[in-house]
mmCIF file of C-alpha atoms in Angstrom:
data_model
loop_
_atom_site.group_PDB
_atom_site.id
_atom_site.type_symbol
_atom_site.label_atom_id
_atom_site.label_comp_id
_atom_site.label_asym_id
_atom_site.label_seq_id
_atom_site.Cartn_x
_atom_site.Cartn_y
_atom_site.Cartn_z
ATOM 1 C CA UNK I 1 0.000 0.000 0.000
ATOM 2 C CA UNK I 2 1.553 3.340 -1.195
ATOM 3 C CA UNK I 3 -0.652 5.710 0.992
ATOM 4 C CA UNK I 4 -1.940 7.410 -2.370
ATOM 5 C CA UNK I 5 -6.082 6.816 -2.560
ATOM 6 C CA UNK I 6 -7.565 6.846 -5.970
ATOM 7 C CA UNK I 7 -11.174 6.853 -6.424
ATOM 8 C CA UNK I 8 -13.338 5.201 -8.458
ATOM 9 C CA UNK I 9 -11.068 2.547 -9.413
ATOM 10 C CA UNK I 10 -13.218 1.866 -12.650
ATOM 11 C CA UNK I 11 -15.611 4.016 -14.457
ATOM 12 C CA UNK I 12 -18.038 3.324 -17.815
ATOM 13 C CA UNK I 13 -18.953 6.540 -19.780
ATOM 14 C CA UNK I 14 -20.221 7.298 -22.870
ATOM 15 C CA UNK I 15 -18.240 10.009 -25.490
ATOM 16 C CA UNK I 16 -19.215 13.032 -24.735
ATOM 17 C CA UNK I 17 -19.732 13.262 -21.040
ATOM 18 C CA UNK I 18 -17.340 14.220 -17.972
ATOM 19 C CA UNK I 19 -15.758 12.319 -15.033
ATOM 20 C CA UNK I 20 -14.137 13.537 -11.876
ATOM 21 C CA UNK I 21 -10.882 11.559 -10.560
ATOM 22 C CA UNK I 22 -9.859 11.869 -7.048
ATOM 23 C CA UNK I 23 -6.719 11.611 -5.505
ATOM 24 C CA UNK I 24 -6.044 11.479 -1.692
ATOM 25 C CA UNK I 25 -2.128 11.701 -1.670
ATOM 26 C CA UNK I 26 0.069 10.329 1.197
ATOM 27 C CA UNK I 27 0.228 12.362 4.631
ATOM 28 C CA UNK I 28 2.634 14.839 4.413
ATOM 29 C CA UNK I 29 3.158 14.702 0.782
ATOM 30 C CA UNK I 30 2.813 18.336 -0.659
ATOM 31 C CA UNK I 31 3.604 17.296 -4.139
ATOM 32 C CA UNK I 32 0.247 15.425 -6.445
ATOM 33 C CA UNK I 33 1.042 14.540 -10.353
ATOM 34 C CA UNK I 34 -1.097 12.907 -12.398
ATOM 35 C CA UNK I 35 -0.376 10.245 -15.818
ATOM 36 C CA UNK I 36 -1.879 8.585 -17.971
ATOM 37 C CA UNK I 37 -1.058 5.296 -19.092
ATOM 38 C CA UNK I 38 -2.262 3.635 -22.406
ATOM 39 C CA UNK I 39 -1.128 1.038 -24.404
ATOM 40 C CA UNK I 40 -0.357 3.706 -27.093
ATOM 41 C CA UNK I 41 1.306 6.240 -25.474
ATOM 42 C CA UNK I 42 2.617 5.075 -22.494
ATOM 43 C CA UNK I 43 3.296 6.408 -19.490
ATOM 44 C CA UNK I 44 2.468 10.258 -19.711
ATOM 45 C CA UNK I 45 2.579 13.076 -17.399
ATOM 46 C CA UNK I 46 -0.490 15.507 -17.325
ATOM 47 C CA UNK I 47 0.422 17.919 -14.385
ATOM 48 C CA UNK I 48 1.564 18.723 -11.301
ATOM 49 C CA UNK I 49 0.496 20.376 -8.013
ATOM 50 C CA UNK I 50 2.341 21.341 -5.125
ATOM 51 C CA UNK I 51 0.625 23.000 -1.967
ATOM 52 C CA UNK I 52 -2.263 24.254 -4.086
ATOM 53 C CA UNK I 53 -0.323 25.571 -7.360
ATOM 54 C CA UNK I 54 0.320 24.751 -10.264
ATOM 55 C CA UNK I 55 3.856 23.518 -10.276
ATOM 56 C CA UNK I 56 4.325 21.999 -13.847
ATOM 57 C CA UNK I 57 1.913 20.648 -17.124
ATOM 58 C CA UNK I 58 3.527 18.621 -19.076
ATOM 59 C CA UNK I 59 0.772 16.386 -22.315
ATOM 60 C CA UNK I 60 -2.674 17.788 -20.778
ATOM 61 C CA UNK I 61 -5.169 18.081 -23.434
ATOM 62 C CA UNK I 62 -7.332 21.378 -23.006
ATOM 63 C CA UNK I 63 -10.595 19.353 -22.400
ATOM 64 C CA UNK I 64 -8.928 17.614 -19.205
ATOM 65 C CA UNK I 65 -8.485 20.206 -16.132
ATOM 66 C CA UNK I 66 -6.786 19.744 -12.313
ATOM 67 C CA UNK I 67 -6.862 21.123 -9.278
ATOM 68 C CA UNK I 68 -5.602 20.639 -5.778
ATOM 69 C CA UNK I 69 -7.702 21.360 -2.736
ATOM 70 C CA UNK I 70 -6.605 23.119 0.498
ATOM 71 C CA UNK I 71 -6.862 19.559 2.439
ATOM 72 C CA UNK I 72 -3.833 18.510 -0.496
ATOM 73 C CA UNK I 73 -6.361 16.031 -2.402
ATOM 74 C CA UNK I 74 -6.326 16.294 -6.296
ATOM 75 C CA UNK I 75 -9.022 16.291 -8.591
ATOM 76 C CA UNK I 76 -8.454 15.412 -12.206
ATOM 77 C CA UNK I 77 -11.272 16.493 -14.596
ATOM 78 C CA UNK I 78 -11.861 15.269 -18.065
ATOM 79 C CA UNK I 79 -14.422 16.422 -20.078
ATOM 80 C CA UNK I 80 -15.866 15.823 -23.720
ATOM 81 C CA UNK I 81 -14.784 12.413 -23.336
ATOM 82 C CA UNK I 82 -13.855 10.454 -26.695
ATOM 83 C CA UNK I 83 -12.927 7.189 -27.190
ATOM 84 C CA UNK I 84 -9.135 7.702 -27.207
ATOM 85 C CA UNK I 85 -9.246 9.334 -23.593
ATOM 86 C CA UNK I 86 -10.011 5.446 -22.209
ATOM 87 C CA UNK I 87 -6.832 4.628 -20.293
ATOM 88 C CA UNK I 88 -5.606 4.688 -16.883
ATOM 89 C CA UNK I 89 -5.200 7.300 -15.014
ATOM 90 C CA UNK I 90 -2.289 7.388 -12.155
ATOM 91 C CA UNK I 91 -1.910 9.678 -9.195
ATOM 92 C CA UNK I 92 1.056 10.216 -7.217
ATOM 93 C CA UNK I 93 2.649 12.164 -4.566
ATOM 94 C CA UNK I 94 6.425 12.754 -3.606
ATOM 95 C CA UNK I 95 8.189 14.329 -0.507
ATOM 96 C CA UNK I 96 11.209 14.273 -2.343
ATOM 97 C CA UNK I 97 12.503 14.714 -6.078
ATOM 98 C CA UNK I 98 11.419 11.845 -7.969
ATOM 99 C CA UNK I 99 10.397 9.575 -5.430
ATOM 100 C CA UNK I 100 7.106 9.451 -6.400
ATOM 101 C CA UNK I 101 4.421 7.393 -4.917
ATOM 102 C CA UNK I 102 1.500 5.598 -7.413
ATOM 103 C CA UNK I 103 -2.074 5.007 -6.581
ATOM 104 C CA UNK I 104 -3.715 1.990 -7.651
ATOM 105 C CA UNK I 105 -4.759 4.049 -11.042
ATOM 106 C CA UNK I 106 -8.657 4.781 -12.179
ATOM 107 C CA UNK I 107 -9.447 2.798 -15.212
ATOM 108 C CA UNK I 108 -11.414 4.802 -17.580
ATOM 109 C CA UNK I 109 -13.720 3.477 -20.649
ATOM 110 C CA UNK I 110 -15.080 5.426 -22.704
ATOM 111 C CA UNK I 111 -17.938 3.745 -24.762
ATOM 112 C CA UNK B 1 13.797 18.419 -22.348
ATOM 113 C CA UNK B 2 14.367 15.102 -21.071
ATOM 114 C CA UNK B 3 13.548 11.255 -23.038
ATOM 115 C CA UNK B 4 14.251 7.805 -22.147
ATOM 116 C CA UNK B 5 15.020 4.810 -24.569
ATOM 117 C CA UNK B 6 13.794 1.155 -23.194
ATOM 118 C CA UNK B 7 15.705 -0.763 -25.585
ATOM 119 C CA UNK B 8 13.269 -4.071 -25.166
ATOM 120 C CA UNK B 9 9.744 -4.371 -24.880
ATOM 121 C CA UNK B 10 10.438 -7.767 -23.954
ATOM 122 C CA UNK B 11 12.719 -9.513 -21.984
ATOM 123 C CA UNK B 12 12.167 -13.263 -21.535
ATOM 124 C CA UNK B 13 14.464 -15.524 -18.894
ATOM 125 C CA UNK B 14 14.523 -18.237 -16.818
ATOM 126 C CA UNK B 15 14.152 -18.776 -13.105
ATOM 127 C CA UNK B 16 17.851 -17.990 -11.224
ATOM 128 C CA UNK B 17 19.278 -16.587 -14.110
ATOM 129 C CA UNK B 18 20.713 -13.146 -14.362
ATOM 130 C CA UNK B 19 19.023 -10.118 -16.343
ATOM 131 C CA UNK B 20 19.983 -6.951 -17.407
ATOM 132 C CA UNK B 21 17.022 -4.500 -18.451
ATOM 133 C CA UNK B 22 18.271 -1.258 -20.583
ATOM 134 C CA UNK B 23 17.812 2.469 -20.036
ATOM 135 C CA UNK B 24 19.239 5.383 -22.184
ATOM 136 C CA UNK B 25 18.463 8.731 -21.393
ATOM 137 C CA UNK B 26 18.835 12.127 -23.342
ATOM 138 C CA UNK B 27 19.219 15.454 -21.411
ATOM 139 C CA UNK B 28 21.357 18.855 -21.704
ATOM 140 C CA UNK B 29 20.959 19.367 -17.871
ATOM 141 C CA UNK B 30 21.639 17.398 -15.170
ATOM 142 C CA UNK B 31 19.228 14.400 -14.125
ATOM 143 C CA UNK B 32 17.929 12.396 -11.547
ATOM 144 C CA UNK B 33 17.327 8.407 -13.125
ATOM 145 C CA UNK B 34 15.040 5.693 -11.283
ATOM 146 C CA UNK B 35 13.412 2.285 -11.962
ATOM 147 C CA UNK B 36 9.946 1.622 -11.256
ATOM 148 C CA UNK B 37 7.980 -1.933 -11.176
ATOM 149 C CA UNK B 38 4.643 -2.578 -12.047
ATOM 150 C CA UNK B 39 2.853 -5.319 -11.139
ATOM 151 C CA UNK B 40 -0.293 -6.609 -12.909
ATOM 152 C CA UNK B 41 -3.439 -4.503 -11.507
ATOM 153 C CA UNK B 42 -1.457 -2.215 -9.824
ATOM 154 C CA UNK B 43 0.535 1.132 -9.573
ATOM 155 C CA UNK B 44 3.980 2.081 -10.099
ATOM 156 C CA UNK B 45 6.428 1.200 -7.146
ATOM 157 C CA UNK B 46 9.708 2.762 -7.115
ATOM 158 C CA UNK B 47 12.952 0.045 -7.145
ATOM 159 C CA UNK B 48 15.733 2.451 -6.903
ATOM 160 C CA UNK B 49 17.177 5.903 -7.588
ATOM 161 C CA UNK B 50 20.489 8.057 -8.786
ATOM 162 C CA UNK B 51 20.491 11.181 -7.499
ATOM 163 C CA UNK B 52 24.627 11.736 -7.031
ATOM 164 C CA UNK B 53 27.572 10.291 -5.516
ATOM 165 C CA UNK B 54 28.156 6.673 -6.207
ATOM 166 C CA UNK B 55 27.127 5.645 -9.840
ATOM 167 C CA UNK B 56 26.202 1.855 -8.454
ATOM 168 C CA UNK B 57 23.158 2.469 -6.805
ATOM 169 C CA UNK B 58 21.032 -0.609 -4.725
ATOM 170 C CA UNK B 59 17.540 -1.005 -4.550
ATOM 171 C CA UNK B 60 14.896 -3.250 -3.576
ATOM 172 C CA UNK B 61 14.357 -6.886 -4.283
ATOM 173 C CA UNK B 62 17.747 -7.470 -4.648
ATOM 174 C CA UNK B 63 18.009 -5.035 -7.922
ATOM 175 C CA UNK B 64 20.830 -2.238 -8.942
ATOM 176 C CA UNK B 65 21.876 -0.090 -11.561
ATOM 177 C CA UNK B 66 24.830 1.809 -12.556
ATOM 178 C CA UNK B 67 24.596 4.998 -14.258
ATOM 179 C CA UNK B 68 27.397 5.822 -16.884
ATOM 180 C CA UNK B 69 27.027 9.562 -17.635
ATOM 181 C CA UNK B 70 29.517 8.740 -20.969
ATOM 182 C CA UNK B 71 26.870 6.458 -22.540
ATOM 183 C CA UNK B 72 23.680 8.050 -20.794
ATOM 184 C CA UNK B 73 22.494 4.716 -19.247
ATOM 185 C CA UNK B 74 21.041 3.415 -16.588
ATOM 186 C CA UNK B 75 20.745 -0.531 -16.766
ATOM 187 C CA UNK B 76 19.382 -2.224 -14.305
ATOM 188 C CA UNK B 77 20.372 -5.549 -12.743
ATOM 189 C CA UNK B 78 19.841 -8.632 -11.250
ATOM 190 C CA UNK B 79 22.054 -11.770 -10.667
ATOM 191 C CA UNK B 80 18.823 -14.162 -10.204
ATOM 192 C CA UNK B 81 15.838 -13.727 -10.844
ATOM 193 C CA UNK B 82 13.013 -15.313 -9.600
ATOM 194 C CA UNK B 83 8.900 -15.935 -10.775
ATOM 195 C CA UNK B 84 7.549 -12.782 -8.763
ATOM 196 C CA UNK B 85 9.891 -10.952 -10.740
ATOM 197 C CA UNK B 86 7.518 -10.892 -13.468
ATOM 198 C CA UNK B 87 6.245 -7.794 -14.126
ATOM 199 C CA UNK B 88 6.673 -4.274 -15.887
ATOM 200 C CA UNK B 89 9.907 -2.097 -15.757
ATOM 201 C CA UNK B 90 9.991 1.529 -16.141
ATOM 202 C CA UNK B 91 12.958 3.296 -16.661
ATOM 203 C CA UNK B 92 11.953 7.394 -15.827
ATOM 204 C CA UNK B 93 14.224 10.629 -15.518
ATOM 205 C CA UNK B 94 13.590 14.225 -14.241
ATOM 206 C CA UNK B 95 16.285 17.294 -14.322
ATOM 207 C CA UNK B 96 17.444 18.435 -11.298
ATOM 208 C CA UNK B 97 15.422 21.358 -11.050
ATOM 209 C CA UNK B 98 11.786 19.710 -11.898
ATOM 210 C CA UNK B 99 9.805 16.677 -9.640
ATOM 211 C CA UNK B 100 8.226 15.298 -12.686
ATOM 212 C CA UNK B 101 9.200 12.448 -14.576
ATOM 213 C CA UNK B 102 9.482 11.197 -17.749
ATOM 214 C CA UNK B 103 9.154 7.659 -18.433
ATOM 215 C CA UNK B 104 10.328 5.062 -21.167
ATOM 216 C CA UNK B 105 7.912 2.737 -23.093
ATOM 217 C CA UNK B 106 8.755 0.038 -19.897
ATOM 218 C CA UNK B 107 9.615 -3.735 -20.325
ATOM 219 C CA UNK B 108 8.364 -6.407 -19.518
ATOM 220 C CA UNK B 109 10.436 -8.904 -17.779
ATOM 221 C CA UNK B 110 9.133 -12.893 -18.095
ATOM 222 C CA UNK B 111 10.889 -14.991 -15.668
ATOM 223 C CA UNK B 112 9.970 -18.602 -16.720
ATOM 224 C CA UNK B 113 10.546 -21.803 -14.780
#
């Protein structure tokens, strides 16, 4: 167990619609970042928080959106859903560089 | 900008034998270079790291690596493997001044009886 909490850990949607990721991200850990991992891509980082702010974006498409709450939990937002955006989406948090910490990941399908 | 090169998407061997799994890295700066497993079903778990000082670096499970700045690599190692080493092996750097990381395409290790 990693500490990070992801929730839901699957979701069904239809194109079109939105869905709301959570992230609960270990105690401490100022630092959230969120990837997505496909068979296609790979491994790819979307953003990063840290206390709040926005720390770094790296391949977020405009229709997907973050934030990170004053109790340090993360929400990733994805909207307009197509079928390409069905993947799995990781959370992770850090107290130092690079050490980062997964979640379990939220499998997304979009139908 | 930083990439990473998994040479093998694949990497089949048998129980108690030795494996190598290869990492290249590009970068103008400075880096930081780690290994992450994945397991089936679940999330990334980090096996070791390179921050500085000694280029042999020791991680869990009984796996290392040895960065070699001249050839930007970053293999990583083990003398013998065993079944619950199966699994998916990510290769990832960051710069020294950033947290987030980049990963290669991973491989996946079979360990066969």
């Amino acid at each position: 167990d990693s500490g990070v909490t992801q929730t839901p850990k699957h979701l069904i949607t239809a194109t079109g619609q939105r869905v709301t990721l959570r992230c609960s991200p270990r105690s401490g850990d100022l630092s959230v970042y969120w990837y997505q991992q496909s068979l296609d891509q790979g491994l790819q980082f979307l953003i990063q928080y840290y206390n709040g702010e926005e720390r770094a974006k790296g391949n977020i498409l405009e229709r997907f959106s973050a934030q990170q709450f004053p109790d340090l939990h993360s929400e990733l937002n994805l909207s307009s859903l197509e079928l390409g955006d069905s993947a799995l989406y990781f959370c992770a948090s850090s107290p130092n560089p690079g050490e980062l910490f997964f979640g379990e990941g939220s499998r997304l399908t979009v139908l | 900008a930083q990439s990473v090169t998994q040479l093998d998407s694949q990497v089949p061997v048998f129980e108690e034998a030795p494996v190598e799994l290869r990492c290249n890295y590009s970068s103008s700066v400075s880096v930081y270079l780690f290994w992450y497993v994945q397991y089936p079903n679940q999330g990334l778990q980090l096996l070791l790291k390179y921050l500085s000082g000694s280029t042999l670096v020791k991680g869990i499970n009984g796996f290392e690596a040895e960065f070699n700045k001249s050839q930007t690599s970053f293999h990583l190692r083990k003398p013998s493997v065993h079944i619950s080493d199966t699994a998916e092996y990510f290769c990832a750097v960051s710069d020294t001044g950033r947290r987030a990381l980049t990963f290669g395409s991973g491989t996946r290790l079979q360990v066969q009886p």
